[in-house]
Amino acid sequence: MYDELTKVDIEKLQAELDHRVRELRPQLIEEVKVARGFGDLSENFEYKAAKREKNRNESRIRYLERMIRTAKVIPAKNARQGDGIGLFDKVVIYIEEDDEEQEIRLVTTLRQNALKGLISKESPVGKAVMGHHAGDRVTVTVSDDYSYDIVIRSVEKGEDDDSLPISNY
């Protein structure tokens, strides 16, 4: 399955990849070389820490390359379903089961952060509200055994404004 990402998502991924390859990689390689010179490698914490950081960077580089290579690029405006709720819209929902209201913003999987109200359009809530309108009652299906109803209180149209950071992993 391919991740559906916008052009801005790809640009952000490419910018991070360029930084990691051109600036961070040579710096981390040099730190490993310097730490290696501190003596016995079996008891050299600096060497182990430098290697760990270098390996983390290489892992992130591979991840970014794979995301860019396999992504399905979608236009942010075409991610809308008619005039209903679409990508980057701010939506106020009322969760009947918990008797609470919540403001969410629908984003691509790469920018999701539930703690900040950034909900992926691929998540159960995102799938449930896409294409609907203020006043609609929708069912959020979490699993075969569990679902709940929410009411869409309001919708504020949004656009991909480049202000949302991409997730670390």
PDB file of C-alpha atoms in Angstrom:
ATOM      1  CA  MET A   1       0.000   0.000   0.000  1.00  0.00           C
ATOM      2  CA  TYR A   2       1.282   3.424  -0.929  1.00  0.00           C
ATOM      3  CA  ASP A   3       1.081   6.480   1.297  1.00  0.00           C
ATOM      4  CA  GLU A   4      -0.977   9.248  -0.253  1.00  0.00           C
ATOM      5  CA  LEU A   5       1.062  12.418   0.181  1.00  0.00           C
ATOM      6  CA  THR A   6       0.786  15.942  -1.141  1.00  0.00           C
ATOM      7  CA  LYS A   7       3.460  17.775  -3.108  1.00  0.00           C
ATOM      8  CA  VAL A   8       4.338  19.721   0.063  1.00  0.00           C
ATOM      9  CA  ASP A   9       4.839  16.431   1.962  1.00  0.00           C
ATOM     10  CA  ILE A  10       7.280  15.243  -0.699  1.00  0.00           C
ATOM     11  CA  GLU A  11       9.141  18.579  -0.613  1.00  0.00           C
ATOM     12  CA  LYS A  12       9.472  18.349   3.176  1.00  0.00           C
ATOM     13  CA  LEU A  13      10.727  14.761   2.943  1.00  0.00           C
ATOM     14  CA  GLN A  14      13.248  15.738   0.261  1.00  0.00           C
ATOM     15  CA  ALA A  15      14.495  18.719   2.307  1.00  0.00           C
ATOM     16  CA  GLU A  16      15.058  16.522   5.360  1.00  0.00           C
ATOM     17  CA  LEU A  17      16.737  13.859   3.221  1.00  0.00           C
ATOM     18  CA  ASP A  18      19.087  16.421   1.653  1.00  0.00           C
ATOM     19  CA  HIS A  19      20.013  17.771   5.097  1.00  0.00           C
ATOM     20  CA  ARG A  20      20.677  14.315   6.503  1.00  0.00           C
ATOM     21  CA  VAL A  21      22.773  13.185   3.525  1.00  0.00           C
ATOM     22  CA  ARG A  22      24.756  16.363   2.851  1.00  0.00           C
ATOM     23  CA  GLU A  23      25.265  17.788   6.331  1.00  0.00           C
ATOM     24  CA  LEU A  24      24.449  15.299   9.070  1.00  0.00           C
ATOM     25  CA  ARG A  25      26.011  12.157   7.551  1.00  0.00           C
ATOM     26  CA  PRO A  26      29.552  13.625   7.144  1.00  0.00           C
ATOM     27  CA  GLN A  27      29.358  15.171  10.618  1.00  0.00           C
ATOM     28  CA  LEU A  28      28.319  11.861  12.226  1.00  0.00           C
ATOM     29  CA  ILE A  29      30.997   9.908  10.331  1.00  0.00           C
ATOM     30  CA  GLU A  30      33.598  12.346  11.656  1.00  0.00           C
ATOM     31  CA  GLU A  31      32.258  11.959  15.212  1.00  0.00           C
ATOM     32  CA  VAL A  32      32.643   8.165  14.926  1.00  0.00           C
ATOM     33  CA  LYS A  33      36.243   8.579  13.722  1.00  0.00           C
ATOM     34  CA  VAL A  34      37.097  10.937  16.580  1.00  0.00           C
ATOM     35  CA  ALA A  35      35.462   8.689  19.185  1.00  0.00           C
ATOM     36  CA  ARG A  36      37.268   5.647  17.797  1.00  0.00           C
ATOM     37  CA  GLY A  37      40.537   7.347  18.696  1.00  0.00           C
ATOM     38  CA  PHE A  38      39.624   7.483  22.396  1.00  0.00           C
ATOM     39  CA  GLY A  39      40.927   3.961  23.007  1.00  0.00           C
ATOM     40  CA  ASP A  40      39.514   0.527  23.772  1.00  0.00           C
ATOM     41  CA  LEU A  41      36.262   0.194  21.765  1.00  0.00           C
ATOM     42  CA  SER A  42      34.728  -2.323  24.199  1.00  0.00           C
ATOM     43  CA  GLU A  43      34.576   0.328  26.942  1.00  0.00           C
ATOM     44  CA  ASN A  44      34.324   3.436  24.782  1.00  0.00           C
ATOM     45  CA  PHE A  45      30.925   5.031  25.451  1.00  0.00           C
ATOM     46  CA  GLU A  46      31.565   7.947  23.100  1.00  0.00           C
ATOM     47  CA  TYR A  47      32.224   5.536  20.240  1.00  0.00           C
ATOM     48  CA  LYS A  48      29.048   3.536  20.940  1.00  0.00           C
ATOM     49  CA  ALA A  49      26.957   6.714  21.180  1.00  0.00           C
ATOM     50  CA  ALA A  50      28.428   8.109  17.947  1.00  0.00           C
ATOM     51  CA  LYS A  51      27.783   4.813  16.130  1.00  0.00           C
ATOM     52  CA  ARG A  52      24.214   4.738  17.431  1.00  0.00           C
ATOM     53  CA  GLU A  53      23.535   8.274  16.150  1.00  0.00           C
ATOM     54  CA  LYS A  54      25.129   7.463  12.792  1.00  0.00           C
ATOM     55  CA  ASN A  55      22.975   4.329  12.490  1.00  0.00           C
ATOM     56  CA  ARG A  56      19.813   6.265  13.429  1.00  0.00           C
ATOM     57  CA  ASN A  57      20.582   8.792  10.729  1.00  0.00           C
ATOM     58  CA  GLU A  58      21.145   6.043   8.142  1.00  0.00           C
ATOM     59  CA  SER A  59      17.865   4.406   9.146  1.00  0.00           C
ATOM     60  CA  ARG A  60      15.998   7.691   8.765  1.00  0.00           C
ATOM     61  CA  ILE A  61      17.644   8.245   5.347  1.00  0.00           C
ATOM     62  CA  ARG A  62      16.414   4.826   4.176  1.00  0.00           C
ATOM     63  CA  TYR A  63      12.920   5.603   5.495  1.00  0.00           C
ATOM     64  CA  LEU A  64      12.794   8.982   3.717  1.00  0.00           C
ATOM     65  CA  GLU A  65      14.053   7.491   0.459  1.00  0.00           C
ATOM     66  CA  ARG A  66      11.429   4.743   0.614  1.00  0.00           C
ATOM     67  CA  MET A  67       8.638   7.204   1.397  1.00  0.00           C
ATOM     68  CA  ILE A  68       9.599   9.435  -1.538  1.00  0.00           C
ATOM     69  CA  ARG A  69      10.018   6.484  -3.898  1.00  0.00           C
ATOM     70  CA  THR A  70       6.734   4.758  -3.043  1.00  0.00           C
ATOM     71  CA  ALA A  71       4.418   7.698  -2.333  1.00  0.00           C
ATOM     72  CA  LYS A  72       1.338   8.327  -4.386  1.00  0.00           C
ATOM     73  CA  VAL A  73       1.240  12.092  -4.874  1.00  0.00           C
ATOM     74  CA  ILE A  74      -2.243  13.554  -4.519  1.00  0.00           C
ATOM     75  CA  PRO A  75      -3.241  17.149  -5.144  1.00  0.00           C
ATOM     76  CA  ALA A  76      -4.497  18.690  -1.884  1.00  0.00           C
ATOM     77  CA  LYS A  77      -7.566  20.131  -3.614  1.00  0.00           C
ATOM     78  CA  ASN A  78      -8.461  16.784  -5.236  1.00  0.00           C
ATOM     79  CA  ALA A  79      -8.365  15.093  -1.844  1.00  0.00           C
ATOM     80  CA  ARG A  80     -11.773  16.633  -1.223  1.00  0.00           C
ATOM     81  CA  GLN A  81     -14.917  14.685  -1.813  1.00  0.00           C
ATOM     82  CA  GLY A  82     -17.190  17.228  -3.460  1.00  0.00           C
ATOM     83  CA  ASP A  83     -17.928  20.168  -1.185  1.00  0.00           C
ATOM     84  CA  GLY A  84     -17.746  18.012   1.925  1.00  0.00           C
ATOM     85  CA  ILE A  85     -14.935  17.716   4.436  1.00  0.00           C
ATOM     86  CA  GLY A  86     -11.546  17.264   2.826  1.00  0.00           C
ATOM     87  CA  LEU A  87      -7.844  17.275   3.517  1.00  0.00           C
ATOM     88  CA  PHE A  88      -6.552  20.089   5.793  1.00  0.00           C
ATOM     89  CA  ASP A  89     -10.049  21.134   6.934  1.00  0.00           C
ATOM     90  CA  LYS A  90     -10.578  21.943  10.613  1.00  0.00           C
ATOM     91  CA  VAL A  91     -13.548  20.057  11.992  1.00  0.00           C
ATOM     92  CA  VAL A  92     -15.275  20.329  15.350  1.00  0.00           C
ATOM     93  CA  ILE A  93     -16.792  16.991  16.307  1.00  0.00           C
ATOM     94  CA  TYR A  94     -19.008  15.995  19.211  1.00  0.00           C
ATOM     95  CA  ILE A  95     -18.331  12.536  20.601  1.00  0.00           C
ATOM     96  CA  GLU A  96     -21.656  11.431  22.019  1.00  0.00           C
ATOM     97  CA  GLU A  97     -20.283   8.479  23.977  1.00  0.00           C
ATOM     98  CA  ASP A  98     -17.880  10.718  25.939  1.00  0.00           C
ATOM     99  CA  ASP A  99     -20.095  13.842  25.886  1.00  0.00           C
ATOM    100  CA  GLU A 100     -17.170  15.931  24.684  1.00  0.00           C
ATOM    101  CA  GLU A 101     -16.333  18.198  21.804  1.00  0.00           C
ATOM    102  CA  GLN A 102     -13.018  18.060  19.966  1.00  0.00           C
ATOM    103  CA  GLU A 103     -11.386  20.081  17.204  1.00  0.00           C
ATOM    104  CA  ILE A 104      -9.429  18.073  14.663  1.00  0.00           C
ATOM    105  CA  ARG A 105      -7.655  18.828  11.419  1.00  0.00           C
ATOM    106  CA  LEU A 106      -7.477  16.203   8.679  1.00  0.00           C
ATOM    107  CA  VAL A 107      -3.948  15.682   7.395  1.00  0.00           C
ATOM    108  CA  THR A 108      -1.893  13.137   5.477  1.00  0.00           C
ATOM    109  CA  THR A 109      -0.441  10.197   7.404  1.00  0.00           C
ATOM    110  CA  LEU A 110       2.967  11.844   7.336  1.00  0.00           C
ATOM    111  CA  ARG A 111       1.809  14.821   9.401  1.00  0.00           C
ATOM    112  CA  GLN A 112      -0.510  13.155  11.885  1.00  0.00           C
ATOM    113  CA  ASN A 113      -0.163  13.982  15.579  1.00  0.00           C
ATOM    114  CA  ALA A 114      -3.230  13.014  17.584  1.00  0.00           C
ATOM    115  CA  LEU A 115      -2.043  14.916  20.659  1.00  0.00           C
ATOM    116  CA  LYS A 116      -2.197  18.145  18.639  1.00  0.00           C
ATOM    117  CA  GLY A 117      -5.498  17.288  16.950  1.00  0.00           C
ATOM    118  CA  LEU A 118      -3.880  16.410  13.612  1.00  0.00           C
ATOM    119  CA  ILE A 119      -5.796  13.330  12.484  1.00  0.00           C
ATOM    120  CA  SER A 120      -4.847  11.257   9.459  1.00  0.00           C
ATOM    121  CA  LYS A 121      -7.417  10.975   6.716  1.00  0.00           C
ATOM    122  CA  GLU A 122      -6.658   7.237   6.867  1.00  0.00           C
ATOM    123  CA  SER A 123      -7.603   6.930  10.562  1.00  0.00           C
ATOM    124  CA  PRO A 124     -11.053   5.666  11.595  1.00  0.00           C
ATOM    125  CA  VAL A 125     -12.209   9.208  12.451  1.00  0.00           C
ATOM    126  CA  GLY A 126     -10.680  10.653   9.280  1.00  0.00           C
ATOM    127  CA  LYS A 127     -12.340   8.055   7.075  1.00  0.00           C
ATOM    128  CA  ALA A 128     -15.663   8.597   8.829  1.00  0.00           C
ATOM    129  CA  VAL A 129     -15.825  12.390   8.388  1.00  0.00           C
ATOM    130  CA  MET A 130     -14.330  12.715   4.865  1.00  0.00           C
ATOM    131  CA  GLY A 131     -16.930  13.988   2.438  1.00  0.00           C
ATOM    132  CA  HIS A 132     -19.528  14.794   5.113  1.00  0.00           C
ATOM    133  CA  HIS A 133     -20.886  18.184   6.185  1.00  0.00           C
ATOM    134  CA  ALA A 134     -21.584  20.121   9.377  1.00  0.00           C
ATOM    135  CA  GLY A 135     -24.637  18.656  11.089  1.00  0.00           C
ATOM    136  CA  ASP A 136     -24.040  15.118   9.825  1.00  0.00           C
ATOM    137  CA  ARG A 137     -23.950  12.228  12.259  1.00  0.00           C
ATOM    138  CA  VAL A 138     -21.403   9.567  11.300  1.00  0.00           C
ATOM    139  CA  THR A 139     -20.285   6.256  12.731  1.00  0.00           C
ATOM    140  CA  VAL A 140     -16.599   5.745  13.448  1.00  0.00           C
ATOM    141  CA  THR A 141     -15.704   2.082  13.008  1.00  0.00           C
ATOM    142  CA  VAL A 142     -12.618   1.223  15.039  1.00  0.00           C
ATOM    143  CA  SER A 143     -12.819  -2.547  14.620  1.00  0.00           C
ATOM    144  CA  ASP A 144     -15.367  -5.233  13.837  1.00  0.00           C
ATOM    145  CA  ASP A 145     -16.325  -5.223  17.513  1.00  0.00           C
ATOM    146  CA  TYR A 146     -16.317  -1.509  18.298  1.00  0.00           C
ATOM    147  CA  SER A 147     -17.763   1.625  16.734  1.00  0.00           C
ATOM    148  CA  TYR A 148     -19.206   4.889  18.011  1.00  0.00           C
ATOM    149  CA  ASP A 149     -21.150   7.878  16.687  1.00  0.00           C
ATOM    150  CA  ILE A 150     -19.984  11.450  16.332  1.00  0.00           C
ATOM    151  CA  VAL A 151     -21.750  14.594  15.203  1.00  0.00           C
ATOM    152  CA  ILE A 152     -19.932  17.074  12.975  1.00  0.00           C
ATOM    153  CA  ARG A 153     -20.554  20.460  14.591  1.00  0.00           C
ATOM    154  CA  SER A 154     -18.625  22.752  12.230  1.00  0.00           C
ATOM    155  CA  VAL A 155     -16.179  22.739   9.345  1.00  0.00           C
ATOM    156  CA  GLU A 156     -13.580  25.352   8.472  1.00  0.00           C
ATOM    157  CA  LYS A 157     -12.067  24.844   5.042  1.00  0.00           C
ATOM    158  CA  GLY A 158      -8.287  24.635   5.060  1.00  0.00           C
ATOM    159  CA  GLU A 159      -5.422  24.237   2.669  1.00  0.00           C
ATOM    160  CA  ASP A 160      -1.930  22.808   2.682  1.00  0.00           C
ATOM    161  CA  ASP A 161      -0.030  25.788   4.032  1.00  0.00           C
ATOM    162  CA  ASP A 162       3.349  24.144   4.701  1.00  0.00           C
ATOM    163  CA  SER A 163       3.103  24.938   8.438  1.00  0.00           C
ATOM    164  CA  LEU A 164       2.598  21.365   9.624  1.00  0.00           C
ATOM    165  CA  PRO A 165       5.798  19.416  10.282  1.00  0.00           C
ATOM    166  CA  ILE A 166       6.294  15.839   9.157  1.00  0.00           C
ATOM    167  CA  SER A 167       6.386  13.070  11.751  1.00  0.00           C
ATOM    168  CA  ASN A 168       9.647  11.570  12.914  1.00  0.00           C
ATOM    169  CA  TYR A 169       8.412   8.013  12.249  1.00  0.00           C
TER     170      TYR A 169
END
